[in-house]
Every structure is written in C-alpha cells, then in structure tokens.
PDB file of C-alpha atoms in Angstrom:
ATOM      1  CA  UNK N   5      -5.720  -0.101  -3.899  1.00 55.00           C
ATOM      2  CA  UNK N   6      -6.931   1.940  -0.931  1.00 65.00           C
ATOM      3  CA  UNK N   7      -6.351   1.681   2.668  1.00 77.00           C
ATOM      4  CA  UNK N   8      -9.573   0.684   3.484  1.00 76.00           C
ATOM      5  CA  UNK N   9      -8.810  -2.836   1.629  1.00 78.00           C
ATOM      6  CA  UNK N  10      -6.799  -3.569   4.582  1.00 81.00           C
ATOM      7  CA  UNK N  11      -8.791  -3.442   7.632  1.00 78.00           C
ATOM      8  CA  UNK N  12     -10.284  -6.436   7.117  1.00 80.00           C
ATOM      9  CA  UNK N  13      -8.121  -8.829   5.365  1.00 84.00           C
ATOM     10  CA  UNK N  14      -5.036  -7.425   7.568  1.00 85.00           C
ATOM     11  CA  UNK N  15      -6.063  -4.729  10.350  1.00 88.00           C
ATOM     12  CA  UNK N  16      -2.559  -4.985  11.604  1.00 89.00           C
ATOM     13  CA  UNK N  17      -0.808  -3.664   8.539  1.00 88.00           C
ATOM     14  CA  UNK N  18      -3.895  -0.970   7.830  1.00 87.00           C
ATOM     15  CA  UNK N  19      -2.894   0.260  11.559  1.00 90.00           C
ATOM     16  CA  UNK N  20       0.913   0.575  10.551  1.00 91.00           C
ATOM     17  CA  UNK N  21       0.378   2.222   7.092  1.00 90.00           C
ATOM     18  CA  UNK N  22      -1.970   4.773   8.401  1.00 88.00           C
ATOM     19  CA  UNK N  23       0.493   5.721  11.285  1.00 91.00           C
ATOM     20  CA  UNK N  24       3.078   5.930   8.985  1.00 92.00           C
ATOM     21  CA  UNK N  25       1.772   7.910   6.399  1.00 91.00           C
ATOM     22  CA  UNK N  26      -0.075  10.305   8.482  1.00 91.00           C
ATOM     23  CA  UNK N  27       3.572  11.217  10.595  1.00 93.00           C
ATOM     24  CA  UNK N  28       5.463  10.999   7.953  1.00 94.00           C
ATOM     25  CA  UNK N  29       3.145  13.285   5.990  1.00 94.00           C
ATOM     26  CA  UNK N  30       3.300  15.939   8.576  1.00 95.00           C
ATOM     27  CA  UNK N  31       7.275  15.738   8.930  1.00 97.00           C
ATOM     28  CA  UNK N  32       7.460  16.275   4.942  1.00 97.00           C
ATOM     29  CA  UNK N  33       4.775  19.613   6.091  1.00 97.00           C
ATOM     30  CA  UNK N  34       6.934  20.840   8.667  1.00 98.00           C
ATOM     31  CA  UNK N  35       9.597  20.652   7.008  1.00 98.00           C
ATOM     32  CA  UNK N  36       8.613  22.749   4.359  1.00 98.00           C
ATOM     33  CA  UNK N  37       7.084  25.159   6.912  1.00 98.00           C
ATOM     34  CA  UNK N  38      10.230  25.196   9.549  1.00 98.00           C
ATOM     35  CA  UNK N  39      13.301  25.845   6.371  1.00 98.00           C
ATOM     36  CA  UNK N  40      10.242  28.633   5.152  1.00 98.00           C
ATOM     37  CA  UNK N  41       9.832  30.137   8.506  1.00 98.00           C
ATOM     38  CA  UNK N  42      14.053  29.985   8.933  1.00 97.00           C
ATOM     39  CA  UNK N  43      14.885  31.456   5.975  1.00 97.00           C
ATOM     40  CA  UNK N  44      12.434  34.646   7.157  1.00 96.00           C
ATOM     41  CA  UNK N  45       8.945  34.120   5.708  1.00 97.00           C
ATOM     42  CA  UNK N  46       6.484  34.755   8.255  1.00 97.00           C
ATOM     43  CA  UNK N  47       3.477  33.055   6.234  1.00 97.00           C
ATOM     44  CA  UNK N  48       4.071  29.605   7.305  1.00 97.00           C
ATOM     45  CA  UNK N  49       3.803  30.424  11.245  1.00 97.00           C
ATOM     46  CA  UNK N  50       0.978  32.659  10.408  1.00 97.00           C
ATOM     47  CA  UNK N  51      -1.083  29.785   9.640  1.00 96.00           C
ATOM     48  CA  UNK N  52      -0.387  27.540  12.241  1.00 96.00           C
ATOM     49  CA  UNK N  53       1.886  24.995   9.820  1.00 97.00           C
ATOM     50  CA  UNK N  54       5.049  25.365  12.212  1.00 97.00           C
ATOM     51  CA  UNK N  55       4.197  21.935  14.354  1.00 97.00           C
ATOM     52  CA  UNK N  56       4.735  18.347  13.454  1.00 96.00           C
ATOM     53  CA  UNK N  57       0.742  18.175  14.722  1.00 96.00           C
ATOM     54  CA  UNK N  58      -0.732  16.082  11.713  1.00 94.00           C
ATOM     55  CA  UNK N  59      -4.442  17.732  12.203  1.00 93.00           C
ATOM     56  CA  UNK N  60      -2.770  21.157  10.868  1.00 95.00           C
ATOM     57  CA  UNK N  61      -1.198  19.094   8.001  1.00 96.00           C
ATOM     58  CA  UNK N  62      -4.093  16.405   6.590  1.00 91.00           C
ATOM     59  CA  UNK N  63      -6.596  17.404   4.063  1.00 90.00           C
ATOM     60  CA  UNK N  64      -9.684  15.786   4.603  1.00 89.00           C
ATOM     61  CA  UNK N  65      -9.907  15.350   0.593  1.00 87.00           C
ATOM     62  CA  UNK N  66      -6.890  14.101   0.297  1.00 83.00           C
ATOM     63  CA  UNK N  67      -7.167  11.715   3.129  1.00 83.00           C
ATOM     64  CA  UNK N  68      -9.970  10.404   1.692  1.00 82.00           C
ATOM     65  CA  UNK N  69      -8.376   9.829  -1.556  1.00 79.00           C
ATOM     66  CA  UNK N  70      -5.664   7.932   0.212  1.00 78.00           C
ATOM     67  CA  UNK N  71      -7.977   5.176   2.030  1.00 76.00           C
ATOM     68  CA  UNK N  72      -9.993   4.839  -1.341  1.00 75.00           C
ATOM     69  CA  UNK N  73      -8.077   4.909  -3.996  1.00 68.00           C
ATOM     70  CA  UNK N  74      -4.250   4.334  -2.428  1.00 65.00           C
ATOM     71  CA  UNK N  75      -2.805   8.053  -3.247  1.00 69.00           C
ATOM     72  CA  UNK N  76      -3.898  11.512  -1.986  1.00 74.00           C
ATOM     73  CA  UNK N  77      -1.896  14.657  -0.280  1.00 82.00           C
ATOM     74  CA  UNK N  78      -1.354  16.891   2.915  1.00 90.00           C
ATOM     75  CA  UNK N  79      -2.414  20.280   2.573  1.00 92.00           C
ATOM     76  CA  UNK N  80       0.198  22.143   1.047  1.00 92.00           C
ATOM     77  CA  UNK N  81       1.961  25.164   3.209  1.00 96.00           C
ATOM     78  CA  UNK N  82       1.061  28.088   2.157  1.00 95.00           C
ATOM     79  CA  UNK N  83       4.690  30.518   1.679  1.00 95.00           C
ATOM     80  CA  UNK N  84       5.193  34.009  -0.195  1.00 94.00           C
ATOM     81  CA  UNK N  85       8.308  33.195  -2.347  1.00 91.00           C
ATOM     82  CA  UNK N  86       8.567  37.294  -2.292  1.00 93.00           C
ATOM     83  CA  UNK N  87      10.430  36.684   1.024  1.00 96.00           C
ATOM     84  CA  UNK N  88      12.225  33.417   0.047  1.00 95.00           C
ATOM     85  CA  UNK N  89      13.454  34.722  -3.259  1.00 92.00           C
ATOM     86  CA  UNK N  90      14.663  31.839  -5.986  1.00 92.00           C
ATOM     87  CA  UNK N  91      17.285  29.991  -3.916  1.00 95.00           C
ATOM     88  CA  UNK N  92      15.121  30.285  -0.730  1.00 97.00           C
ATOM     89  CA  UNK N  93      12.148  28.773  -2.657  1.00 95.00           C
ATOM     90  CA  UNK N  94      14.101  26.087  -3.736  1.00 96.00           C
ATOM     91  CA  UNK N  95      15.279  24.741  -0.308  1.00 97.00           C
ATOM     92  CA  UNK N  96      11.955  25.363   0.746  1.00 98.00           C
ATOM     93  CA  UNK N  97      10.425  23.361  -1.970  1.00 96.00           C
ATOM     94  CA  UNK N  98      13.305  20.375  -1.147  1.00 97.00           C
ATOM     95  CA  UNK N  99      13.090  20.472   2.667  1.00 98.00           C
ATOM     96  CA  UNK N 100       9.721  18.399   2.300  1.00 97.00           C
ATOM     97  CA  UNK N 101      11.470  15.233   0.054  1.00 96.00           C
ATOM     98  CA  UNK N 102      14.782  15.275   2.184  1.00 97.00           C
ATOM     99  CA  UNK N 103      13.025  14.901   5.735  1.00 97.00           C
ATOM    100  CA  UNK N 104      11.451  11.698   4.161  1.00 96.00           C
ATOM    101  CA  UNK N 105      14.845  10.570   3.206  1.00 94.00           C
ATOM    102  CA  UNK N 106      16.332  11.024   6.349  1.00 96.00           C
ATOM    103  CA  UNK N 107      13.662   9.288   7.724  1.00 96.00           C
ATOM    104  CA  UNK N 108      14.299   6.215   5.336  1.00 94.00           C
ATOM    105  CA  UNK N 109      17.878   6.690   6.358  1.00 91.00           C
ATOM    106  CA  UNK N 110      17.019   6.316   9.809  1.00 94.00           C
ATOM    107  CA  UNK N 111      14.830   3.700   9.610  1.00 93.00           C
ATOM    108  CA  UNK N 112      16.901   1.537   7.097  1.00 89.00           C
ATOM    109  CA  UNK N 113      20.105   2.299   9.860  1.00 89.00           C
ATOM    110  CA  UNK N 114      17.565   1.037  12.387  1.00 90.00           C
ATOM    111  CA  UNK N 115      17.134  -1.799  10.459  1.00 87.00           C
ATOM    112  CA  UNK N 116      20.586  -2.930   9.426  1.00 83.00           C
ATOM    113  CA  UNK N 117      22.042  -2.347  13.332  1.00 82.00           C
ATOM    114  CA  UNK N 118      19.404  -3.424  15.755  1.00 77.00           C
ATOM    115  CA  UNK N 119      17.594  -6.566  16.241  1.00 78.00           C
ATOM    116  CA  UNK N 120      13.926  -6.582  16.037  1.00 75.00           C
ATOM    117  CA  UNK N 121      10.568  -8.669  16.552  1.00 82.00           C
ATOM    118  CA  UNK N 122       8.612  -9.538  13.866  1.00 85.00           C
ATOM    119  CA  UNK N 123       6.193  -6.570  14.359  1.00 88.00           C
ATOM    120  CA  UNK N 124       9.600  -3.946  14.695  1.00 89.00           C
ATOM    121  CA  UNK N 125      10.904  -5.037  11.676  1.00 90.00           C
ATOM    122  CA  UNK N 126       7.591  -5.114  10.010  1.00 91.00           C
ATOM    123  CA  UNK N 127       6.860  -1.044  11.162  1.00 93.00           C
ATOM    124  CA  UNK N 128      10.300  -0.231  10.101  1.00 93.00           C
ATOM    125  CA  UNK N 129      10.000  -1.428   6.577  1.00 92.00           C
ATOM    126  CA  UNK N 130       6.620  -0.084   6.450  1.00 93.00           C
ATOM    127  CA  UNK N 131       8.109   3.864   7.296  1.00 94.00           C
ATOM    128  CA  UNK N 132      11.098   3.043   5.354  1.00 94.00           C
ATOM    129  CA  UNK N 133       8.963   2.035   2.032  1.00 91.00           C
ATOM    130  CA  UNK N 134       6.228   4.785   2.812  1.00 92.00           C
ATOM    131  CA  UNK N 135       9.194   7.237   3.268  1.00 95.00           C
ATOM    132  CA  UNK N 136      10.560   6.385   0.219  1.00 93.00           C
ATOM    133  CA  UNK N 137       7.060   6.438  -1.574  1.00 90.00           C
ATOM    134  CA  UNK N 138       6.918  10.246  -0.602  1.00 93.00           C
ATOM    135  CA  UNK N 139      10.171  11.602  -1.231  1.00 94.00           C
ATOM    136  CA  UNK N 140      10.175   9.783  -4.878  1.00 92.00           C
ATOM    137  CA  UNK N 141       7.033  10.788  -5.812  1.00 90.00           C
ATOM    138  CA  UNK N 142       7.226  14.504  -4.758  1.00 93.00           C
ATOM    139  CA  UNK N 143      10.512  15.270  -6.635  1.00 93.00           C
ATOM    140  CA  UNK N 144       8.783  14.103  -9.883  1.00 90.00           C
ATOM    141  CA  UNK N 145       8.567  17.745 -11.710  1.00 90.00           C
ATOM    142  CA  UNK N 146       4.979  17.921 -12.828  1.00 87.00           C
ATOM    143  CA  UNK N 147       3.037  21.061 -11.626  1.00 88.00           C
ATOM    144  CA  UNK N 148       1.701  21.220  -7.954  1.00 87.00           C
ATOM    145  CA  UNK N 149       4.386  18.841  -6.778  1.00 91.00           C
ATOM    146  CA  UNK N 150       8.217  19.540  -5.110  1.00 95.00           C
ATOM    147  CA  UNK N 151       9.967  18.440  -7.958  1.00 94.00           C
ATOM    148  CA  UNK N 152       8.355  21.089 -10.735  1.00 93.00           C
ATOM    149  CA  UNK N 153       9.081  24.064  -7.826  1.00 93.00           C
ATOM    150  CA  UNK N 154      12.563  22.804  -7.292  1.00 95.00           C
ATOM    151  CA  UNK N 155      12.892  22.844 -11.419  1.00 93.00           C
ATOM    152  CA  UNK N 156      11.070  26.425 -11.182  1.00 92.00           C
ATOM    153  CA  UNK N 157      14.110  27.826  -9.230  1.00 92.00           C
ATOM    154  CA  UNK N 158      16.387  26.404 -10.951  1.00 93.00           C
ATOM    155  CA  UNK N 159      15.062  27.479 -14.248  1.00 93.00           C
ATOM    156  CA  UNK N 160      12.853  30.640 -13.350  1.00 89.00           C
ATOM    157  CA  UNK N 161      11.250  30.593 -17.151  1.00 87.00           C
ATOM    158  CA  UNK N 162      10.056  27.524 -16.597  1.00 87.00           C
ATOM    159  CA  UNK N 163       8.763  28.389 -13.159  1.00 84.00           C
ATOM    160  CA  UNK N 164       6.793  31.168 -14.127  1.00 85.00           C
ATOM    161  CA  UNK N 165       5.352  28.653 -16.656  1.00 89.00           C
ATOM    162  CA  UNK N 166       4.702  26.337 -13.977  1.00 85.00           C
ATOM    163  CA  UNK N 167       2.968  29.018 -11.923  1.00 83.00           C
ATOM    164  CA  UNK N 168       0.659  30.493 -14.378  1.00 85.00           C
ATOM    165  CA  UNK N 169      -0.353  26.632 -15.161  1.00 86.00           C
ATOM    166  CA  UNK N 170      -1.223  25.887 -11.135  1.00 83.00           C
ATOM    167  CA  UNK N 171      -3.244  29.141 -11.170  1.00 82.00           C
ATOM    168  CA  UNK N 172      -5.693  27.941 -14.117  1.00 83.00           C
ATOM    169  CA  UNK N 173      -8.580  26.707 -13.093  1.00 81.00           C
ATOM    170  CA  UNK N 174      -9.197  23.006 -12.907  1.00 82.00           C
ATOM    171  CA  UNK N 175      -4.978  22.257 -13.004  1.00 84.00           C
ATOM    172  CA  UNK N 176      -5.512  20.630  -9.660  1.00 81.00           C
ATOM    173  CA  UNK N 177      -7.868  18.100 -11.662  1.00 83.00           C
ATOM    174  CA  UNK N 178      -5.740  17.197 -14.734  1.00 86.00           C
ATOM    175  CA  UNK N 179      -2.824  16.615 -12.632  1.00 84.00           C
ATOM    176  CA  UNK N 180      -4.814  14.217 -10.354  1.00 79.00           C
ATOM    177  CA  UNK N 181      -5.929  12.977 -13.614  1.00 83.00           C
ATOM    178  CA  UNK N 182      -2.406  12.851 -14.994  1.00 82.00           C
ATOM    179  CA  UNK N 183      -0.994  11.282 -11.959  1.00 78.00           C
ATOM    180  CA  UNK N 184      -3.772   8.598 -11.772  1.00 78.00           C
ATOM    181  CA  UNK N 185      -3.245   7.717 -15.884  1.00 77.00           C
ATOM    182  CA  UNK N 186       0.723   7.232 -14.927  1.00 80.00           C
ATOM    183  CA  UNK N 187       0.725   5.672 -11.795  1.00 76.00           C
ATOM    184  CA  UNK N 188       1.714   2.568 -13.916  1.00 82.00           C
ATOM    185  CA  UNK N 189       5.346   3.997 -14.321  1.00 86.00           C
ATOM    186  CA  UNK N 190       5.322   5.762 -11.672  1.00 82.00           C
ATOM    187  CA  UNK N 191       4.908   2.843  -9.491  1.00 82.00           C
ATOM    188  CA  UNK N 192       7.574   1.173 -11.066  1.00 87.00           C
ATOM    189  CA  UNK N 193      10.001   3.976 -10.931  1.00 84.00           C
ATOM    190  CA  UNK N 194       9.153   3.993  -6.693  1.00 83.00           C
ATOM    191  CA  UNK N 195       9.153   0.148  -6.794  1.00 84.00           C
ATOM    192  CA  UNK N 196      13.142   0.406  -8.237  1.00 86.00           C
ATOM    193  CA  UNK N 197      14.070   2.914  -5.899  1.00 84.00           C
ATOM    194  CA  UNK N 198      12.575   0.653  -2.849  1.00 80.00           C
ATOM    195  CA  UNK N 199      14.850  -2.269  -4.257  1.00 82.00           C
ATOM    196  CA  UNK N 200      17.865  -0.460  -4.500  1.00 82.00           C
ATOM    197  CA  UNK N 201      17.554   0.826  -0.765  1.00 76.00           C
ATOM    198  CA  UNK N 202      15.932  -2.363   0.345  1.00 74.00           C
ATOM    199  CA  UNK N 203      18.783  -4.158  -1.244  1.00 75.00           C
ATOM    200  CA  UNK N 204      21.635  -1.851   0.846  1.00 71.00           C
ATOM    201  CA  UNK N 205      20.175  -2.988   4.407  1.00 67.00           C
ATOM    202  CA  UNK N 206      19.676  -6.972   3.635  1.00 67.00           C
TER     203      UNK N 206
END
C-alpha cells in the first residue's frame, strides 16, 4: 500500500513516514558516499552525493513508486570500485545498511531510556521500523541491491556475475519485477526482524 493511502485516513502518520523515510534514505546515501569518499574515491564528491541533503539523494521515480505502490529507492551513488578495490567495495557497499542500524539502535535506546508523549513515541517507532525496513531489505543479495555487492566482494566470481547481470538491459525491470512478486516473504522476513528488535525495547 502506498503512502498516498495515508493522507487522508491518517495525515499524521503520512507526515511521519515521509519524514522518516526521506532522512533516513539520505543517511543510508551518505553513508555510502562519505566511507567511498574516505577510503579515496573521488567519484562520490564529484557528484555532489557527499551531504546528508535528501534533494541530491531522492529519485523522482523512485519516490513516486514509494507513495504509490509502498516501495521504491534513492538514487544510487555512483563509485569506481577501481579505487576502492574488493575490501573497499565491500565496506562501501555495507556503510549504507549499518547507518540504518545505528539509527534503529538509537532510536530503540531512545525508546527504552526516555519518556515520551504519545506523538514521541509514535515518531520513534516509526524511524525505528522504517530503519529497520531499509537495512533488512538492502542486505538481501539479489542484483542492484547492498547485499548482492557485499556477496560480490566476498566472492569476486560471483560479483563479476552480478555485474555483467546489472549491465543488461532491462535488469533494473526484472528485479523490480522480482522484488514486487516476493514482497510476500520478504515482508515477513522484515516483519520478524521488527519483532525481535521491537521485542528487546518493551
């Protein structure tokens, strides 16, 4: 279910979701771009991707996806793994999944050791589960995502594989295609890790 759903049946909680998504989106992008730009690739700063500024992070596609149909992307930052090498890469390719789990970390800490109002507790859950959401589903290894680049390095076979499958035409389309046929399981493998965490704090 999209985004979209929600500003009428519960404006409040479309406000909230949108905020927290669209940070915590370009956190996961800076992070990427910040360990790249570290670890001496110039390409990141090149482009402008340096900055937690969501406008140099959003696609407008994938935004659009997200308020219609409940799932859609960032743009992803552009790197030259020529000066990362394969161990660079790889902590390049994590840094995006681990700032959204510090985040949940933070948040669920927030949540455990303060007191809150009704609306603090309800915008800390909210970037806790949307935090959670991200970092889950970008380590699953299928092409285009964190997960399959962090397999690539660690297995450089099956990288090259990997790459020569995100450089055919139409592979962004039968992932999205994959991705929306599994989002069954996929959902429920999210929805387990939310109840674990969830069930740490309360």
């Amino acid at each position: 279910m999209g985004l979209l759903n929600l500003l009428t049946s519960d404006p409040t909680a479309f406000v909230i979701i949108a905020l927290a998504l669209v940070l915590s989106l370009a956190v996961h992008e800076f992070a990427h771009a910040f360990v790249a730009d570290r670890l001496g690739d110039p390409t990141p700063r090149r482009y402008g991707r340096v900055t937690v500024n969501p406008l140099k992070h959003l696609d407008p596609f994938g935004t659009l996806l997200l308020l219609l149909a409940g799932f859609g992307f960032a743009k992803p930052v552009p790197i030259n793994p020529n000066n990362l090498g394969r161990w660079g890469t790889l902590w390049v390719s994590a840094a995006g999944p681990i700032s959204n789990l510090l985040i949940a970390l933070v948040s669920a800490g927030l949540l455990a050791a303060l007191p809150h109002t009704d609306l603090v507790l309800r915008v800390l859950l909210t970037v806790l589960s949307v935090n959670i959401v991200l970092a889950v589903f970008n380590l699953i290894p299928i092409p285009l995502l964190d997960g399959s680049r962090i397999l690539g390095a660690l297995v450089p076979s099956l990288g090259r594989s990997l790459a020569q499958f995100e450089a055919m035409p139409f592979s962004f389309l039968i992932v999205m295609a994959f991705i929306f046929l599994a989002q069954g399981p996929i959902g429920q493998l999210i929805a387990q890790v939310q109840r674990f965490v969830l069930g740490l704090v309360f």
